[in-house]
Short mmCIF file of C-alpha atoms and ligand atoms in Angstrom, two decimals:
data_model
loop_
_atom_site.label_atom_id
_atom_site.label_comp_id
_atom_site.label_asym_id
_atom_site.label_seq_id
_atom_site.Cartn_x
_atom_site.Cartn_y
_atom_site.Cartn_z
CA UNK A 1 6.36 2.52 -152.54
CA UNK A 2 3.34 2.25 -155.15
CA UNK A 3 0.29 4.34 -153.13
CA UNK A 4 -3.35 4.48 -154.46
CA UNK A 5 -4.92 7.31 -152.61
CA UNK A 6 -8.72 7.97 -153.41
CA UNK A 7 -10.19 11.12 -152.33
CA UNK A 8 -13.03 13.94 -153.21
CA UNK A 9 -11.68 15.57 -156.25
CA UNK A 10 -13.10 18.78 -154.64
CA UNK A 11 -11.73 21.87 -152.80
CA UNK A 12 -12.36 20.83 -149.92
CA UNK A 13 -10.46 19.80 -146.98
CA UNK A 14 -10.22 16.06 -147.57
CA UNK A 15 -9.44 16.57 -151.15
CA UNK A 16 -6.78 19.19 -150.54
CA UNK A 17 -4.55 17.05 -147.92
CA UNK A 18 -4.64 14.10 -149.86
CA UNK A 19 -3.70 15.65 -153.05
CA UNK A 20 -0.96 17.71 -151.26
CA UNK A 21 -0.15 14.37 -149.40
CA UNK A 22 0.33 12.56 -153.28
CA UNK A 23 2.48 15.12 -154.65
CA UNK A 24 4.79 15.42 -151.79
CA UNK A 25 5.18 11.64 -151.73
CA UNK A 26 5.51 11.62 -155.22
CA UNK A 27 8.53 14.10 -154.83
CA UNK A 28 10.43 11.67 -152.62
CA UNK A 29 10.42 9.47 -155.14
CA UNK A 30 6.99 7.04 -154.34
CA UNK A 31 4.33 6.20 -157.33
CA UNK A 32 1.30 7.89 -156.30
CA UNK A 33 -2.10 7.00 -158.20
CA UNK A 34 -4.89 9.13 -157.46
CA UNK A 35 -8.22 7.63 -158.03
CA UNK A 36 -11.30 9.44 -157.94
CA UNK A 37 -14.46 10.73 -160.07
CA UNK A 38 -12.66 13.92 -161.79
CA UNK A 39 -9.45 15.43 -161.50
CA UNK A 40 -8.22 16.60 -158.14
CA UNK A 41 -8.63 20.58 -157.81
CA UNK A 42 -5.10 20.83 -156.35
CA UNK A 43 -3.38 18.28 -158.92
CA UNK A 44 -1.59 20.99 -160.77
CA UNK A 45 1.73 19.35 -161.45
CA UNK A 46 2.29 16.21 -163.21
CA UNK A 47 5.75 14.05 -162.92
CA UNK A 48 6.62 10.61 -164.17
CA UNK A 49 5.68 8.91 -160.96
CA UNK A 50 2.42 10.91 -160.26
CA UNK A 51 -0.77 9.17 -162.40
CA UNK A 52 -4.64 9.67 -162.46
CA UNK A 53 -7.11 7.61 -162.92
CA UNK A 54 -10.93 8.25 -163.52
CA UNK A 55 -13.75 7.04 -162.07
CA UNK A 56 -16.59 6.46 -164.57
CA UNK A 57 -19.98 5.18 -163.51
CA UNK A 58 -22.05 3.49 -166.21
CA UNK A 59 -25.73 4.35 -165.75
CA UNK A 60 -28.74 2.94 -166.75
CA UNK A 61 -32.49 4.28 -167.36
CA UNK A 62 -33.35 1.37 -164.14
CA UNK A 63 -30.47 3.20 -161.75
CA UNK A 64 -32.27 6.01 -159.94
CA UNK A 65 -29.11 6.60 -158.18
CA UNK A 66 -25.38 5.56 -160.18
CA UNK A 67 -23.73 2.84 -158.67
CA UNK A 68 -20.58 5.00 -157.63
CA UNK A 69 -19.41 2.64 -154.92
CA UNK A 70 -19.56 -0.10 -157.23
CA UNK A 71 -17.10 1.83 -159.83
CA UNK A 72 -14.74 2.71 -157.48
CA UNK A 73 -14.57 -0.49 -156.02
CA UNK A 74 -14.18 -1.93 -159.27
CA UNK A 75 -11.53 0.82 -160.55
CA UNK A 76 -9.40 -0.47 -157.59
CA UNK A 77 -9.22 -4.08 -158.14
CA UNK A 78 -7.88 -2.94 -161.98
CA UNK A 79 -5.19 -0.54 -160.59
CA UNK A 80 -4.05 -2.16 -157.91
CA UNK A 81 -3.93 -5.42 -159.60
CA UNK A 82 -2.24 -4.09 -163.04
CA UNK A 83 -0.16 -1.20 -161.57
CA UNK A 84 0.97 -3.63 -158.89
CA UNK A 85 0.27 -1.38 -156.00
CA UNK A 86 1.57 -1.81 -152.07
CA UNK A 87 -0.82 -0.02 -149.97
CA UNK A 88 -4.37 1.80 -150.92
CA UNK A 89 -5.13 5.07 -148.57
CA UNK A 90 -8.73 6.55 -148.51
CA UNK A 91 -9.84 9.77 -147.36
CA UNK A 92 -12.69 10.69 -146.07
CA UNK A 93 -14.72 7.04 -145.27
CA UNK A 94 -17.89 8.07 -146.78
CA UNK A 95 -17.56 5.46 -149.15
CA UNK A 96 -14.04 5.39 -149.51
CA UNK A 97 -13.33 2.76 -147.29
CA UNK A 98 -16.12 0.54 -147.96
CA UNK A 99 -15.03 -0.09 -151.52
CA UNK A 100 -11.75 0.14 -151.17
CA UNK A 101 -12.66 -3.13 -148.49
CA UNK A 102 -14.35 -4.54 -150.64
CA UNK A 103 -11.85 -4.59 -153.40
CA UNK A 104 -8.88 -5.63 -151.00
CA UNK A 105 -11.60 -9.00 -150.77
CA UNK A 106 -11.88 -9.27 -154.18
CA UNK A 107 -7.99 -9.00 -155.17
CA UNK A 108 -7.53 -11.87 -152.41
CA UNK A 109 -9.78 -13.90 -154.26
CA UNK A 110 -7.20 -13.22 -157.06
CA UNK A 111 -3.81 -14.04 -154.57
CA UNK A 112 -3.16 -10.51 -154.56
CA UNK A 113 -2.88 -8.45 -150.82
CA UNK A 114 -3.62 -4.62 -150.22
CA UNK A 115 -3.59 -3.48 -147.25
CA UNK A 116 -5.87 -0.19 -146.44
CA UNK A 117 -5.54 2.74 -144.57
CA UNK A 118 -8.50 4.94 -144.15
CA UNK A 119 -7.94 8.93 -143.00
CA UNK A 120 -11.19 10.01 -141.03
CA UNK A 121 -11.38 13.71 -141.68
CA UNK A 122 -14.53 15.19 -139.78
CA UNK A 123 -18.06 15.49 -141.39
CA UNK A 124 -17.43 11.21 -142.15
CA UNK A 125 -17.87 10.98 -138.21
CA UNK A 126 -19.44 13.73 -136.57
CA UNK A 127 -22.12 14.57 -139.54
CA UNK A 128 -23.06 12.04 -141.85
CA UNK A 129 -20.84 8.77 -140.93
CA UNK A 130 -22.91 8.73 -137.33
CA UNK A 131 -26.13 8.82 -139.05
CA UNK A 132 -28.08 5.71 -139.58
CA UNK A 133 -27.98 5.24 -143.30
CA UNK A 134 -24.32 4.69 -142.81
CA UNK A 135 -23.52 4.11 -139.00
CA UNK A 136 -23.08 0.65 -139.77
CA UNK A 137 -21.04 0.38 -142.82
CA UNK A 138 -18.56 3.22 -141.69
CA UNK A 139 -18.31 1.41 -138.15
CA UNK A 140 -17.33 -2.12 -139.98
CA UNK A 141 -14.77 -0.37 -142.28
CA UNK A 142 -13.24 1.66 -139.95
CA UNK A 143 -12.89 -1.68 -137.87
CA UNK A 144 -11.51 -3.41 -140.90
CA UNK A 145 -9.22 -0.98 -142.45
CA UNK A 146 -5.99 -2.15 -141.80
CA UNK A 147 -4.56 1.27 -140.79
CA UNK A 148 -6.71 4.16 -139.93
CA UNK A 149 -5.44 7.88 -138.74
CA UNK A 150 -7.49 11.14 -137.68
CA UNK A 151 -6.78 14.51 -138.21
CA UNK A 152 -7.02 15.62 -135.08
CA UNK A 153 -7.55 13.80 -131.40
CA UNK A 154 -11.00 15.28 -130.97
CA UNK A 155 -11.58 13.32 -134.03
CA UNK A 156 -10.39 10.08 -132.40
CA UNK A 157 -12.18 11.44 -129.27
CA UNK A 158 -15.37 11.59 -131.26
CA UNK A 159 -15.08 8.39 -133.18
CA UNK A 160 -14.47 6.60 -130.36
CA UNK A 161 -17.59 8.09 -128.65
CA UNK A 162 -20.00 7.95 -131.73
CA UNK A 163 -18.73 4.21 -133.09
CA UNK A 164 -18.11 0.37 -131.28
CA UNK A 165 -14.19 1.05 -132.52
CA UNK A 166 -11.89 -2.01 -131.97
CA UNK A 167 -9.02 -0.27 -134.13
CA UNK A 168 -5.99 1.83 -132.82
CA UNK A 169 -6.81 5.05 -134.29
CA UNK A 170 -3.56 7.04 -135.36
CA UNK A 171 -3.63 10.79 -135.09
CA UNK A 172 -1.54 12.77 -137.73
CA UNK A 173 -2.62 16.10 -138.43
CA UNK A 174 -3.36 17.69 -141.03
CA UNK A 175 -0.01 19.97 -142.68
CA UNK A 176 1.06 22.49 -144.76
CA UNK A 177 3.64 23.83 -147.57
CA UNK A 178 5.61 27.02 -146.98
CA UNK A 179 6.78 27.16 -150.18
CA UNK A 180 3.16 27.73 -151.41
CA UNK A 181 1.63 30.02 -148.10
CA UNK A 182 3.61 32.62 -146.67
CA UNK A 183 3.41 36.11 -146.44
CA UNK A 184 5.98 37.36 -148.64
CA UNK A 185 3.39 36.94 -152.02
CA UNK A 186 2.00 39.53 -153.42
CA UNK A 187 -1.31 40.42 -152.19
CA UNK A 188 -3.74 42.49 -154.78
CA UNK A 189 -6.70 42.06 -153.04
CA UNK A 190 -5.36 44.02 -150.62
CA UNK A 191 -4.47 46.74 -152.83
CA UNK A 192 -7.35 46.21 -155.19
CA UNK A 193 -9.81 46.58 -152.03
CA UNK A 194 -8.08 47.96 -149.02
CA UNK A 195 -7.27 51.63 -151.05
CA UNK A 196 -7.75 53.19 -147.57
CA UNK A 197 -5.63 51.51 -145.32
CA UNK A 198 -8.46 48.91 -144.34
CA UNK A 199 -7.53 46.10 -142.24
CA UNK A 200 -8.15 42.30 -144.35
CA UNK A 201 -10.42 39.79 -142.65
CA UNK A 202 -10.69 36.55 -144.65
CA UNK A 203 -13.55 33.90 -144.13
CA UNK A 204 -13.31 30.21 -146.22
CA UNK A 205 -15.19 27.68 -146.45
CA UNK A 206 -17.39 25.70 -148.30
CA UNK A 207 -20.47 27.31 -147.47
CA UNK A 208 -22.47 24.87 -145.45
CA UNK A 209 -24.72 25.06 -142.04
CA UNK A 210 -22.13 24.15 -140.52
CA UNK A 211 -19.78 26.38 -140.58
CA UNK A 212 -22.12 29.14 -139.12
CA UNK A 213 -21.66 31.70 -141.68
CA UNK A 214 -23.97 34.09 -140.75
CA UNK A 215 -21.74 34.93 -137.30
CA UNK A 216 -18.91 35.60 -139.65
CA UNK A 217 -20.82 38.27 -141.33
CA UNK A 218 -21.87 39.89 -137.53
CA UNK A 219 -18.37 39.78 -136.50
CA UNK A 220 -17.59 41.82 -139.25
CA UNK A 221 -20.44 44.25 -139.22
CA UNK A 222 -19.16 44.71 -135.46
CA UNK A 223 -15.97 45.50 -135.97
CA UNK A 224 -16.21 47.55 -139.19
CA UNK A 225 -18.04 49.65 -136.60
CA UNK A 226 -15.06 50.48 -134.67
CA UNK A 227 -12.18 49.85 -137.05
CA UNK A 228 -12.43 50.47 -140.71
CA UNK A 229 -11.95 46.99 -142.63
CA UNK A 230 -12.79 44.80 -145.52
CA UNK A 231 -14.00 40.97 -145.77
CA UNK A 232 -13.20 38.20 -148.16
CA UNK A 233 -15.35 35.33 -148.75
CA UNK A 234 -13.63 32.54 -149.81
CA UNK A 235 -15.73 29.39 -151.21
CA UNK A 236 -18.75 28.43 -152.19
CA UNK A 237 -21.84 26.28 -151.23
CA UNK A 238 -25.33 25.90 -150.26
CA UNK A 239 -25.79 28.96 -148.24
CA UNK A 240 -23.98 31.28 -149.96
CA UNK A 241 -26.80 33.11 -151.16
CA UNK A 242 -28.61 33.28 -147.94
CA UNK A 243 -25.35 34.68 -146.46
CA UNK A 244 -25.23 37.37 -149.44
CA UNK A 245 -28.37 38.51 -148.35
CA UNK A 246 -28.08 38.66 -144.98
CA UNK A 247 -25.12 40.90 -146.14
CA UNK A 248 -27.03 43.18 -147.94
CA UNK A 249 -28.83 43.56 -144.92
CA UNK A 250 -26.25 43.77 -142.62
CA UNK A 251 -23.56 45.98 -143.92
CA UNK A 252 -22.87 46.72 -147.70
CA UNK A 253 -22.10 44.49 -150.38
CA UNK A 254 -19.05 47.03 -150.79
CA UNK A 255 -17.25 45.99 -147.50
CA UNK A 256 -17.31 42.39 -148.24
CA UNK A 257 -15.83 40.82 -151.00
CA UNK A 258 -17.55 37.20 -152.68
CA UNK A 259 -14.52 35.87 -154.62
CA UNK A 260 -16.36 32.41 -154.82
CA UNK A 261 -13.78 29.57 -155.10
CA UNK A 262 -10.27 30.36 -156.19
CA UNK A 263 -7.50 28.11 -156.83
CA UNK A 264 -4.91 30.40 -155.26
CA UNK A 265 -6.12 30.95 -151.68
CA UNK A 266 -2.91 31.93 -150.95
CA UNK A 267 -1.95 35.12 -152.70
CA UNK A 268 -5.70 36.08 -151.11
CA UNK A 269 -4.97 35.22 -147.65
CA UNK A 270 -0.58 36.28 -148.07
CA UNK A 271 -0.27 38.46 -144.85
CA UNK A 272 -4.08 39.80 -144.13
CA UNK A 273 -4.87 40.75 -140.66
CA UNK A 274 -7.40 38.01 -139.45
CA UNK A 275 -8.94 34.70 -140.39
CA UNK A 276 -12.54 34.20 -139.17
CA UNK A 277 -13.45 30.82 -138.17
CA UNK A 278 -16.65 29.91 -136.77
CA UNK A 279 -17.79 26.57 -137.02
CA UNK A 280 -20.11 24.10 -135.22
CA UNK A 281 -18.05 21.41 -136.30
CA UNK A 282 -14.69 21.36 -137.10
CA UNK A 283 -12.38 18.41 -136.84
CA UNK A 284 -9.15 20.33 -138.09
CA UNK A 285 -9.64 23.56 -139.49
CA UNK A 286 -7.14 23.24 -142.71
CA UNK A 287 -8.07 26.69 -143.51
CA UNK A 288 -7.05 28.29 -140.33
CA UNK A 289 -3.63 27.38 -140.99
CA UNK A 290 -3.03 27.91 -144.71
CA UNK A 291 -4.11 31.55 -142.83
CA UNK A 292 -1.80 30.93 -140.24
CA UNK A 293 1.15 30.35 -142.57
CA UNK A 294 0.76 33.19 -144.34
CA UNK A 295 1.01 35.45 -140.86
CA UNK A 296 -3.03 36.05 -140.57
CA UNK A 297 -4.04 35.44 -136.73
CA UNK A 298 -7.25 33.58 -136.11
CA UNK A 299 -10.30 33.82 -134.23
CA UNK A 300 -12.11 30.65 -134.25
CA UNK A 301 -15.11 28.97 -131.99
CA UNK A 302 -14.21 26.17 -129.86
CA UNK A 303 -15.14 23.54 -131.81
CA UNK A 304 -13.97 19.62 -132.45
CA UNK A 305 -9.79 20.44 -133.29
CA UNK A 306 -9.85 23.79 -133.47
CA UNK A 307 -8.06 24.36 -129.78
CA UNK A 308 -5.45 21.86 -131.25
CA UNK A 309 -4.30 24.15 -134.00
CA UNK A 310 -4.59 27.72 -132.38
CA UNK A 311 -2.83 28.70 -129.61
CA UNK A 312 -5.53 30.68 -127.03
CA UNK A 313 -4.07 34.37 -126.63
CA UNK A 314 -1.24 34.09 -128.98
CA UNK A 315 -1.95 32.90 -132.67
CA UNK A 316 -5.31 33.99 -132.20
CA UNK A 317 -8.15 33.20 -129.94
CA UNK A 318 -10.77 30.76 -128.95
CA UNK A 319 -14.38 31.89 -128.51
CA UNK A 320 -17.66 29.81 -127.34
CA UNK A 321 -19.23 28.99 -130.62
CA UNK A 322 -22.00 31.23 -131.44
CA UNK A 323 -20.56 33.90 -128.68
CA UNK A 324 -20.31 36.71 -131.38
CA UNK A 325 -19.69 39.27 -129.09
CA UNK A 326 -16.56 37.09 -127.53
CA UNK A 327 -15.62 37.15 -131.32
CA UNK A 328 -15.89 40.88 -132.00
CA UNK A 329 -13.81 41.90 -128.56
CA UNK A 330 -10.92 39.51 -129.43
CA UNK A 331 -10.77 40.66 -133.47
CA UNK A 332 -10.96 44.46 -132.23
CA UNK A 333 -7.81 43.42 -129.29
CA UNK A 334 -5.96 41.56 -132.19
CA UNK A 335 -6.41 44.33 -134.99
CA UNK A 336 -4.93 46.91 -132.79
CA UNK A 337 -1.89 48.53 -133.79
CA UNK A 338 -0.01 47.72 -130.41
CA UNK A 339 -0.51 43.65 -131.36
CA UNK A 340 -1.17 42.82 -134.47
CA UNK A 341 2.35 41.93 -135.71
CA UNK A 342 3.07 40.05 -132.35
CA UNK A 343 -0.19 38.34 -133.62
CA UNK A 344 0.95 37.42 -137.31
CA UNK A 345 4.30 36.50 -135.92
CA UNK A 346 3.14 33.89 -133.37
CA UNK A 347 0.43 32.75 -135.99
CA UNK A 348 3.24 31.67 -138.56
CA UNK A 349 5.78 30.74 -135.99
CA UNK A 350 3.05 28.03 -134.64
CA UNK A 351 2.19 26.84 -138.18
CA UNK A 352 5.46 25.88 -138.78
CA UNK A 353 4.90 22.89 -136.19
CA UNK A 354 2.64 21.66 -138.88
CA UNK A 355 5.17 21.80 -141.67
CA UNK A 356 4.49 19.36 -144.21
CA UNK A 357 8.49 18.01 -144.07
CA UNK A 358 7.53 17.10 -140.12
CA UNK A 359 4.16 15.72 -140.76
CA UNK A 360 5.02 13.23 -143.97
CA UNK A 361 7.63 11.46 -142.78
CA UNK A 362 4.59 10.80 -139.68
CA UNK A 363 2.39 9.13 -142.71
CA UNK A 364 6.12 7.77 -144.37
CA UNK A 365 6.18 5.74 -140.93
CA UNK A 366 2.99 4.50 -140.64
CA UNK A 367 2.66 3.10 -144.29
CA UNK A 368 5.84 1.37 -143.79
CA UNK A 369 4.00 -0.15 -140.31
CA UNK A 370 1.09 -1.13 -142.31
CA UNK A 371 2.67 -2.51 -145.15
CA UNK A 372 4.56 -4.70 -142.81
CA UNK A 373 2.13 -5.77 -140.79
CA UNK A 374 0.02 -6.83 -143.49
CA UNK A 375 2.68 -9.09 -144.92
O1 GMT B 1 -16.95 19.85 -144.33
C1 GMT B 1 -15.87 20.39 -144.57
O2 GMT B 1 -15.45 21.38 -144.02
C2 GMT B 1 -15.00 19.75 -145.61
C3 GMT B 1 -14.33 18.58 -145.01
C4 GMT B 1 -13.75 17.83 -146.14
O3 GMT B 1 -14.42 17.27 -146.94
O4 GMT B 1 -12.62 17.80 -146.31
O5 GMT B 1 -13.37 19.11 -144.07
C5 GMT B 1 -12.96 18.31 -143.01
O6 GMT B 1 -11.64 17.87 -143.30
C6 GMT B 1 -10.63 18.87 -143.30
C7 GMT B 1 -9.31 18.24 -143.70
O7 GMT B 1 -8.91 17.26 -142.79
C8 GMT B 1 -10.55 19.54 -141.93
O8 GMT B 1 -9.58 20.55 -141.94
C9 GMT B 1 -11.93 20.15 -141.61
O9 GMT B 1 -11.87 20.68 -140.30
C10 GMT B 1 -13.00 19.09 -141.70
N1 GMT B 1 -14.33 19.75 -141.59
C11 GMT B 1 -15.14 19.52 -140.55
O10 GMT B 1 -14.88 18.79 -139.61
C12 GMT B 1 -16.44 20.27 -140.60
#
């Protein structure tokens, strides 16, 4: 198969499971063309059937804003019509799907046919898609994408709530590589900051409201109080600096440990003791298992797919969001001697039901439906 996918470039969820997505289709064999705006943050291996293409936007002293959609849009019709591609697949709709729509019109105005799956991932629906300034165009494309899949079934749950959806909605979650997270790497930010014997905590994210940093950082303060630990802060974002203050305030700067983003989460999080999770929203939680591979346990709020991932009472535990002191008594039960390793084993021994070699052949399936269909 010849695959477009078009994603955020970023580090970010979306970005990360379509670029992991490419490469493992591209290593059975498929020609995978990423097109985006810059290169993808996890494209670090290059084969002869893996290609990228930039998005350039052309401005102008009258644009106030650059045309992006209409670059993208435009970038498609040219690779799909002069790489000859079979299928295009979007993540994240915000616009993804709208211009990839709108080129699959154009290129029939040319006798050419692409069909187009679009992957809703989570802040595209519950944040910004449901929101006026885009309500409508997200709910025509995701009504007019010839294939669309979720990442989790409160996603579909919430799509179908928040849009007028007349489309099947496919749920294939999100997966993961154990050749790249597992505990058996070498972990020197353990060594380099746990000199004592301290027990790891990790937090990621990408720094936003949303993810409801500042209970991550009470959590900790908690528990530091009753069992001597350290905290990593993975990612970056617009409230990082309002969360290193409320540090400062909190608990020293000493305890926990800004690495900012890092392109090898998983020698930070290889074998830690717990992953803090503790979002409003979250339709997934990719970060909870790369933890979960790599034998950290999880405590996470209750929120969108997070209860889909985590088994309650044995690869971690689900809290009320915002109930800190739910948070704290679960971390403290988990970091005990007497269960932590009956913690980290049932953590990686449920990840591996999210296995990337069981999840693609899921997406395989489905192009090959699409493609089909469409023909
Ligand atoms: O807002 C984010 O957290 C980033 C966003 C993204 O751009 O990728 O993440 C969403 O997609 C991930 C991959 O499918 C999911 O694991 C995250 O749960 C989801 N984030 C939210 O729903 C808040």
């Amino acid at each position: 198969m010849k695959i477009g996918i078009v994603c955020y470039p970023t580090f970010g969820g979306s970005g990360v499971v379509a670029t992991e997505l490419g490469k493992a289709l591209s290593k059975k064999g498929n020609e995978v063309h990423f097109i985006t705006y810059s290169l993808p943050a996890r494209l670090n291996v290059f084969s002869d059937n893996l290609f990228y293409h930039e998005v350039s936007v052309k401005n102008y002293p009258l644009f106030h804003f650059p045309p992006y959609e209409t670059s993208l849009t435009s970038k498609l019709v040219e690779i799909v019509k002069f790489e000859k591609l079979d299928l295009l697949h979007v993540h994240y709709a915000i616009p993804h799907a709208s211009s990839a729509l709108l080129a699959k019109d154009i290129l029939l105005t040319m006798g050419i046919k692409i069909p187009v799956i679009t992957t809703l991932h989570g802040t595209d629906i519950t944040l910004i898609g449901s929101d006026p300034s885009c309500k409508p165009v997200i709910n025509y494309s995701i009504n007019n994408s010839d294939g669309v899949t979720s990442v989790s079934e409160s996603l579909k749950n919430d799509t179908i709530k928040l849009f007028d959806i007349k489309k099947d909605i496919k749920v294939i979650p999100n997966f993961i590589d154990h050749n790249i997270f597992n505990k058996s790497k070498k972990n020197i930010y353990r060594e380099r900051f746990c000199k004592n014997g301290e027990k790891l905590i990790i937090h990621t994210s990408n720094f936003r409201k949303v993810k409801r940093i500042q209970d991550v950082v009470n959590i900790f303060c908690k528990i530091k109080k009753t069992i001597p630990s350290k905290l990593i802060m993975i990612g970056d974002g617009p409230e990082r600096a309002n969360i290193e203050s409320l540090t400062r305030t909190l608990c020293s700067l000493k305890d926990v440990i800004f690495i900012g983003k890092v392109p090898d989460v998983e020698n930070v999080l290889s074998d830690a003791d717990l992953f803090l999770l503790t979002s409003e929203k979250e339709s997934f939680g990719l970060s909870a298992l790369e933890a979960m591979a790599s034998s950290v346990p999880v405590v996470s709020s209750d929120a969108g797919g997070l209860p889909e991932l985590i088994s309650n009472g044995k690869s971690g535990f689900i809290c009320k969001i915002g109930d800190v002191d739910d948070m704290v008594e679960k971390s403290l039960y988990i970091l005990n001697d007497d269960n932590l390793s009956n913690f980290k084993d049932e953590s990686f021994n449920r990840s591996k039901d999210f296995n990337i070699n069981i999840i693609l052949p899921r997406y395989i399936d489905y192009y090959d439906q699409i493609i089909n269909d469409a023909n």
